[in-house]
Short mmCIF file of C-alpha atoms in Angstrom, two decimals:
data_model
loop_
_atom_site.label_atom_id
_atom_site.label_comp_id
_atom_site.label_asym_id
_atom_site.label_seq_id
_atom_site.Cartn_x
_atom_site.Cartn_y
_atom_site.Cartn_z
CA UNK A 1 0.00 0.01 -0.01
CA UNK A 2 2.77 2.45 0.91
CA UNK A 3 4.37 2.25 -2.52
CA UNK A 4 1.16 2.71 -4.43
CA UNK A 5 0.10 5.60 -2.22
CA UNK A 6 3.48 7.28 -2.60
CA UNK A 7 3.39 6.83 -6.35
CA UNK A 8 -0.16 8.27 -6.62
CA UNK A 9 0.67 11.27 -4.47
CA UNK A 10 3.84 11.99 -6.40
CA UNK A 11 1.84 11.98 -9.65
CA UNK A 12 -0.52 14.56 -8.10
CA UNK A 13 2.48 16.68 -7.18
CA UNK A 14 3.96 16.52 -10.66
CA UNK A 15 6.81 14.14 -9.95
CA UNK A 16 7.36 11.16 -12.20
CA UNK A 17 7.94 7.93 -10.23
CA UNK A 18 8.51 4.29 -11.12
CA UNK A 19 7.24 1.53 -8.83
CA UNK A 20 9.74 -1.35 -8.74
CA UNK A 21 7.45 -4.24 -7.75
CA UNK A 22 9.18 -7.49 -6.84
CA UNK A 23 5.93 -9.39 -7.26
CA UNK A 24 3.77 -10.02 -10.25
CA UNK A 25 0.78 -7.93 -9.08
CA UNK A 26 0.11 -4.67 -7.23
CA UNK A 27 -1.03 -4.44 -3.66
CA UNK A 28 1.41 -6.49 -1.59
CA UNK A 29 -0.06 -7.77 1.64
CA UNK A 30 -2.76 -5.12 1.46
CA UNK A 31 -4.32 -7.24 -1.29
CA UNK A 32 -4.60 -10.16 1.15
CA UNK A 33 -5.88 -8.17 4.11
CA UNK A 34 -9.39 -7.58 5.52
CA UNK A 35 -9.18 -4.01 4.10
CA UNK A 36 -9.70 -2.26 7.43
CA UNK A 37 -7.66 0.94 7.71
CA UNK A 38 -7.97 2.30 11.26
CA UNK A 39 -6.47 4.32 14.06
CA UNK A 40 -7.02 4.23 17.79
CA UNK A 41 -10.00 6.42 18.59
CA UNK A 42 -8.17 8.09 21.47
CA UNK A 43 -4.52 9.29 21.33
CA UNK A 44 -3.95 8.05 24.87
CA UNK A 45 -5.03 4.56 23.88
CA UNK A 46 -2.47 4.54 21.04
CA UNK A 47 0.31 5.49 23.39
CA UNK A 48 -0.81 3.05 26.03
CA UNK A 49 -1.12 0.13 23.63
CA UNK A 50 2.16 0.85 21.75
CA UNK A 51 4.32 2.31 24.53
CA UNK A 52 7.65 1.64 22.87
CA UNK A 53 6.79 3.40 19.64
CA UNK A 54 8.26 6.68 18.38
CA UNK A 55 5.83 9.30 19.74
CA UNK A 56 6.39 11.72 16.85
CA UNK A 57 5.61 9.05 14.23
CA UNK A 58 2.61 7.88 16.15
CA UNK A 59 1.33 11.45 16.37
CA UNK A 60 1.81 11.81 12.61
CA UNK A 61 -0.24 8.67 11.89
CA UNK A 62 -2.93 9.57 14.37
CA UNK A 63 -3.30 13.20 13.36
CA UNK A 64 -3.13 12.75 9.59
CA UNK A 65 -5.28 9.64 9.42
CA UNK A 66 -8.67 11.25 8.81
CA UNK A 67 -7.36 13.51 6.06
CA UNK A 68 -5.51 10.55 4.49
CA UNK A 69 -8.81 8.53 4.33
CA UNK A 70 -10.45 11.56 2.75
CA UNK A 71 -7.63 11.67 0.19
CA UNK A 72 -8.29 8.04 -0.69
CA UNK A 73 -11.95 8.84 -1.18
CA UNK A 74 -11.04 11.81 -3.25
CA UNK A 75 -9.24 9.46 -5.60
CA UNK A 76 -12.46 7.46 -5.94
CA UNK A 77 -12.03 4.80 -3.22
CA UNK A 78 -15.41 3.82 -1.85
CA UNK A 79 -15.51 2.34 1.70
CA UNK A 80 -17.51 -0.84 2.17
CA UNK A 81 -17.88 0.12 5.85
CA UNK A 82 -17.30 3.29 7.76
CA UNK A 83 -17.06 1.67 11.21
CA UNK A 84 -14.53 -0.87 12.37
CA UNK A 85 -16.83 -2.74 14.72
CA UNK A 86 -14.49 -1.96 17.64
CA UNK A 87 -15.37 0.90 19.97
CA UNK A 88 -11.63 1.52 20.58
CA UNK A 89 -10.89 2.29 16.94
CA UNK A 90 -12.06 4.49 14.11
CA UNK A 91 -11.58 3.95 10.39
CA UNK A 92 -13.02 2.47 7.25
CA UNK A 93 -12.96 -0.76 5.28
CA UNK A 94 -12.11 -0.89 1.59
CA UNK A 95 -12.24 -3.81 -0.84
CA UNK A 96 -8.53 -4.67 -1.08
CA UNK A 97 -8.63 -5.60 -4.80
CA UNK A 98 -10.54 -2.47 -5.76
CA UNK A 99 -8.28 -0.23 -3.71
CA UNK A 100 -5.12 -1.89 -5.14
CA UNK A 101 -6.43 -1.44 -8.66
CA UNK A 102 -7.36 2.21 -8.03
CA UNK A 103 -3.98 3.17 -6.59
CA UNK A 104 -2.15 1.29 -9.39
CA UNK A 105 -4.15 3.03 -12.10
CA UNK A 106 -1.85 5.17 -14.26
CA UNK A 107 1.21 4.15 -12.22
CA UNK A 108 4.45 3.18 -13.97
CA UNK A 109 4.94 -0.25 -12.37
CA UNK A 110 7.83 -2.56 -13.27
CA UNK A 111 6.77 -6.04 -12.18
CA UNK A 112 9.17 -8.81 -11.11
CA UNK A 113 11.83 -6.14 -10.66
CA UNK A 114 15.14 -7.28 -9.17
CA UNK A 115 15.86 -5.79 -5.76
CA UNK A 116 19.06 -4.17 -7.00
CA UNK A 117 17.37 -2.53 -9.96
CA UNK A 118 16.77 0.81 -8.18
CA UNK A 119 18.07 4.33 -8.41
CA UNK A 120 18.04 7.50 -6.37
CA UNK A 121 16.01 9.19 -5.04
CA UNK A 122 14.35 6.18 -3.57
CA UNK A 123 11.36 5.48 -1.36
CA UNK A 124 11.56 2.03 0.28
CA UNK A 125 8.11 0.38 0.51
CA UNK A 126 8.83 -3.37 0.39
CA UNK A 127 6.55 -4.47 3.21
CA UNK A 128 9.16 -5.39 5.74
CA UNK A 129 10.89 -8.78 6.02
CA UNK A 130 8.13 -11.22 7.02
CA UNK A 131 8.76 -13.52 4.04
CA UNK A 132 12.47 -13.88 4.82
CA UNK A 133 13.09 -16.91 7.06
CA UNK A 134 16.69 -15.76 7.48
CA UNK A 135 15.84 -12.20 8.63
CA UNK A 136 12.91 -13.30 10.81
CA UNK A 137 15.24 -15.83 12.46
CA UNK A 138 17.89 -13.15 13.00
CA UNK A 139 15.71 -10.45 14.43
CA UNK A 140 12.41 -11.99 15.69
CA UNK A 141 14.00 -15.24 16.81
CA UNK A 142 11.00 -17.55 16.95
CA UNK A 143 11.33 -21.12 18.32
CA UNK A 144 10.60 -22.42 14.86
CA UNK A 145 10.09 -20.85 11.40
CA UNK A 146 6.86 -18.88 11.32
CA UNK A 147 4.20 -19.60 8.75
CA UNK A 148 3.75 -16.72 6.33
CA UNK A 149 0.37 -14.93 6.42
CA UNK A 150 1.15 -12.34 3.78
CA UNK A 151 2.60 -11.90 0.36
CA UNK A 152 5.73 -13.92 -0.52
CA UNK A 153 7.71 -10.93 -1.83
CA UNK A 154 8.32 -9.00 1.44
CA UNK A 155 11.85 -10.42 1.72
CA UNK A 156 13.53 -7.53 3.45
CA UNK A 157 14.87 -5.73 0.40
CA UNK A 158 14.04 -2.39 1.89
CA UNK A 159 15.83 -3.23 5.11
CA UNK A 160 18.90 -4.46 3.32
CA UNK A 161 19.10 -1.43 1.02
CA UNK A 162 18.62 0.92 3.90
CA UNK A 163 21.31 -0.75 6.02
CA UNK A 164 23.72 -0.87 3.11
CA UNK A 165 23.31 2.92 2.76
CA UNK A 166 23.98 3.57 6.45
CA UNK A 167 20.45 3.53 7.84
CA UNK A 168 19.83 2.80 11.52
CA UNK A 169 17.40 0.27 12.94
CA UNK A 170 14.31 1.18 14.91
CA UNK A 171 13.22 -0.33 18.17
CA UNK A 172 11.09 -3.47 18.15
CA UNK A 173 13.07 -5.52 15.71
CA UNK A 174 11.95 -8.70 17.50
CA UNK A 175 8.26 -7.81 17.20
CA UNK A 176 5.75 -8.77 14.51
CA UNK A 177 2.03 -8.70 13.68
CA UNK A 178 0.44 -11.96 12.91
CA UNK A 179 -2.32 -14.45 13.83
CA UNK A 180 -2.56 -17.88 15.27
CA UNK A 181 -3.79 -19.91 12.36
CA UNK A 182 -4.98 -23.57 12.10
CA UNK A 183 -2.02 -25.96 11.88
CA UNK A 184 -3.06 -27.09 8.47
CA UNK A 185 -2.63 -25.97 4.87
CA UNK A 186 -4.36 -22.76 3.88
CA UNK A 187 -4.61 -20.64 0.74
CA UNK A 188 -4.05 -16.85 0.54
CA UNK A 189 -7.82 -16.34 0.13
CA UNK A 190 -8.38 -17.83 3.58
CA UNK A 191 -5.95 -15.67 5.60
CA UNK A 192 -8.73 -13.61 7.19
CA UNK A 193 -11.43 -16.25 7.47
CA UNK A 194 -9.25 -18.85 9.15
CA UNK A 195 -7.66 -16.56 11.75
CA UNK A 196 -8.33 -18.17 15.14
CA UNK A 197 -9.42 -15.12 17.05
CA UNK A 198 -10.91 -16.60 20.23
CA UNK A 199 -7.89 -17.03 22.49
CA UNK A 200 -9.58 -15.03 25.23
CA UNK A 201 -12.15 -17.81 25.52
CA UNK A 202 -9.68 -20.67 25.44
CA UNK A 203 -7.14 -22.35 27.69
CA UNK A 204 -3.79 -22.20 25.88
CA UNK A 205 -1.25 -25.01 26.08
CA UNK A 206 1.98 -25.75 24.19
CA UNK A 207 2.92 -29.15 22.77
CA UNK A 208 4.64 -30.09 26.03
CA UNK A 209 1.40 -29.63 27.95
CA UNK A 210 2.39 -26.33 29.63
CA UNK A 211 -0.42 -23.81 30.00
CA UNK A 212 1.72 -20.87 28.98
CA UNK A 213 -0.74 -17.99 28.50
CA UNK A 214 -3.74 -17.04 30.58
CA UNK A 215 -6.90 -16.02 28.72
CA UNK A 216 -7.25 -12.95 30.95
CA UNK A 217 -3.95 -11.63 29.61
CA UNK A 218 -4.95 -11.85 25.94
CA UNK A 219 -5.24 -8.32 24.44
CA UNK A 220 -8.18 -7.37 22.21
CA UNK A 221 -6.00 -7.77 19.11
CA UNK A 222 -4.64 -11.15 20.34
CA UNK A 223 -1.23 -10.28 18.93
CA UNK A 224 0.47 -10.89 22.31
CA UNK A 225 -0.64 -14.53 22.42
CA UNK A 226 0.65 -14.96 18.87
CA UNK A 227 4.06 -13.60 19.90
CA UNK A 228 4.08 -15.92 22.86
CA UNK A 229 3.10 -18.89 20.69
CA UNK A 230 6.01 -18.11 18.34
CA UNK A 231 8.39 -18.79 21.20
CA UNK A 232 6.93 -22.13 22.27
CA UNK A 233 8.08 -25.53 20.92
CA UNK A 234 7.36 -25.69 17.22
CA UNK A 235 5.76 -22.19 17.38
CA UNK A 236 2.52 -24.16 18.04
CA UNK A 237 -0.18 -24.18 20.64
CA UNK A 238 -3.48 -25.84 21.48
CA UNK A 239 -6.65 -23.90 22.14
CA UNK A 240 -8.82 -25.98 24.51
CA UNK A 241 -12.50 -25.12 24.81
CA UNK A 242 -15.35 -26.03 27.09
CA UNK A 243 -19.07 -25.67 26.38
CA UNK A 244 -19.19 -22.12 27.69
CA UNK A 245 -16.29 -21.11 25.41
CA UNK A 246 -17.92 -22.61 22.38
CA UNK A 247 -21.14 -20.64 23.01
CA UNK A 248 -19.24 -17.30 23.26
CA UNK A 249 -19.35 -14.85 20.34
CA UNK A 250 -16.54 -13.05 18.57
CA UNK A 251 -18.14 -10.24 16.54
CA UNK A 252 -20.59 -11.93 14.21
CA UNK A 253 -19.62 -15.62 14.81
CA UNK A 254 -19.70 -18.01 17.74
CA UNK A 255 -16.50 -19.71 18.78
CA UNK A 256 -18.21 -23.00 17.86
CA UNK A 257 -18.69 -21.74 14.26
CA UNK A 258 -15.07 -20.60 14.05
CA UNK A 259 -13.84 -23.98 15.29
CA UNK A 260 -16.12 -25.81 12.82
CA UNK A 261 -14.64 -23.75 10.02
CA UNK A 262 -11.06 -24.71 10.86
CA UNK A 263 -9.60 -27.41 8.66
CA UNK A 264 -10.20 -30.91 9.99
CA UNK A 265 -6.41 -31.49 10.26
CA UNK A 266 -6.24 -28.83 13.00
CA UNK A 267 -9.20 -30.04 15.03
CA UNK A 268 -8.04 -32.50 17.64
CA UNK A 269 -10.04 -34.93 19.74
CA UNK A 270 -9.36 -33.93 23.34
CA UNK A 271 -8.68 -37.57 24.13
CA UNK A 272 -5.93 -37.62 21.49
CA UNK A 273 -3.97 -34.64 22.83
CA UNK A 274 -0.31 -35.26 23.69
CA UNK A 275 -1.14 -34.33 27.34
CA UNK A 276 -4.08 -34.74 29.64
CA UNK A 277 -6.82 -32.22 28.83
CA UNK A 278 -8.39 -30.27 31.74
CA UNK A 279 -11.82 -31.47 32.88
CA UNK A 280 -14.63 -30.06 30.77
CA UNK A 281 -12.64 -29.83 27.53
CA UNK A 282 -14.93 -30.64 24.65
CA UNK A 283 -12.94 -29.26 21.67
CA UNK A 284 -9.33 -28.57 20.82
CA UNK A 285 -7.67 -26.73 17.90
CA UNK A 286 -3.95 -26.92 17.16
CA UNK A 287 -2.68 -23.56 15.99
CA UNK A 288 0.55 -22.25 14.61
CA UNK A 289 1.97 -18.76 14.87
CA UNK A 290 1.96 -16.90 11.56
CA UNK A 291 3.54 -13.58 10.54
CA UNK A 292 1.86 -10.93 8.40
CA UNK A 293 4.34 -8.13 8.79
CA UNK A 294 7.23 -7.01 10.94
CA UNK A 295 7.09 -4.14 13.47
CA UNK A 296 10.73 -3.10 13.51
CA UNK A 297 12.54 -1.68 10.52
CA UNK A 298 14.48 1.35 9.46
CA UNK A 299 14.52 4.43 11.62
CA UNK A 300 12.72 7.34 9.99
CA UNK A 301 11.52 10.86 10.84
CA UNK A 302 8.07 12.31 10.32
CA UNK A 303 8.94 13.19 6.71
CA UNK A 304 9.73 9.55 5.99
CA UNK A 305 13.49 10.24 5.64
CA UNK A 306 15.71 7.26 6.62
CA UNK A 307 17.96 8.22 9.50
CA UNK A 308 21.52 7.18 10.06
CA UNK A 309 23.10 6.13 13.37
CA UNK A 310 23.75 9.78 14.14
CA UNK A 311 20.04 10.61 13.82
CA UNK A 312 20.54 12.64 10.66
CA UNK A 313 18.61 11.89 7.47
CA UNK A 314 20.45 10.06 4.73
CA UNK A 315 20.49 11.75 1.28
CA UNK A 316 17.79 10.79 -1.19
CA UNK A 317 16.39 7.87 0.82
CA UNK A 318 12.91 7.56 2.36
CA UNK A 319 10.95 4.64 3.80
CA UNK A 320 7.22 4.10 4.26
CA UNK A 321 4.88 1.37 5.37
CA UNK A 322 6.44 -1.23 7.63
CA UNK A 323 9.92 -0.69 6.07
CA UNK A 324 9.72 2.24 8.49
CA UNK A 325 9.93 0.73 11.92
CA UNK A 326 9.03 2.00 15.36
CA UNK A 327 5.38 3.03 15.01
CA UNK A 328 3.59 0.12 16.73
CA UNK A 329 6.50 -0.96 18.98
CA UNK A 330 5.25 -2.74 22.13
CA UNK A 331 1.76 -3.39 20.83
CA UNK A 332 -0.52 -3.34 17.81
CA UNK A 333 -1.62 -0.66 15.36
CA UNK A 334 -2.95 -0.67 11.80
CA UNK A 335 -0.24 -1.47 9.30
CA UNK A 336 -2.39 -0.15 6.52
CA UNK A 337 -2.82 3.24 8.29
CA UNK A 338 0.94 3.40 8.75
CA UNK A 339 1.44 2.65 5.06
CA UNK A 340 -1.14 5.21 4.00
CA UNK A 341 0.12 8.12 6.14
CA UNK A 342 3.82 7.50 5.75
CA UNK A 343 3.40 6.90 2.01
CA UNK A 344 1.84 10.36 1.72
CA UNK A 345 4.44 11.97 4.00
CA UNK A 346 7.40 10.49 2.10
CA UNK A 347 5.95 11.47 -1.30
CA UNK A 348 5.35 15.02 -0.17
CA UNK A 349 8.91 15.34 1.13
CA UNK A 350 10.29 13.90 -2.10
CA UNK A 351 8.30 16.48 -4.10
CA UNK A 352 9.40 19.31 -1.84
CA UNK A 353 13.02 18.22 -2.21
CA UNK A 354 13.04 17.63 -5.96
CA UNK A 355 10.31 19.87 -7.31
CA UNK A 356 8.10 18.85 -10.25
CA UNK A 357 9.57 16.68 -12.95
CA UNK A 358 10.48 18.54 -16.15
#
């Protein structure tokens, strides 16, 4: 999203830009998302939920968000919903395919572009390093390789280019956003539907039979239990449910309906668990930690400029989306909102620096 937003904004400002897309289609992980773009409704909630984040970047995202949504709508994007369904957040939902196509319209996109086929000035918008087993292992350090819940082209090209040019790392390099998914095969069209978002109603055990996470400690986004699962044996867990848990509701579905929709390979007979199930357990689902995007990345300022180790901006280098780290450190915030706002900010600074193309 960040790259397409930056490209569209640069065109508005009279600057010619080429999108070097590693993949074979526009949209990145936005294309595979639920399409919700949101911010915390209250500034204090944002700071409380992501306490390790860069306050200036967070303020930028929070304050520019509403105008950024209006900018999307001004381009012709039509929300499919104007509420998030969560009283703690505000935002809108867009059809990911329609939004990707709209932002890519009239863009000069070079598909399947090699990572090294770039020139200055450059805005890095490669979606982080979630698809790189090597980089995830180095920085996130899960107990086992994480399943990918995003596009396969976010291989850390932006991070590598930024570091090669002297960029500094943000805080939160060991953090990521993801979901606990059924421990079974899935397709990219099922990434949203198969997310197992009922940990607060479950008892959570690892493969060794240790109850490692209390339901009362699960945050509303459930990202903290995913991070904890990533550090258990095999990056796997079991969600154990009693009758009361199955009858609970998560938004518009009951937990029983969500369990029934999980692939049969992930649904385990409580009697067949590798440990003794607690009394009252009537259903069990084996889940695996998955990664959608990384939280840490390159250090940037509010103009999207990549910063060096001395805190000064590097020449002709910007980063947006989750290539820019440090926004959601310590918690969870909308990756699409970060991509939207930072994509606009970077494009505007590029235009101010270069002026219109001749």
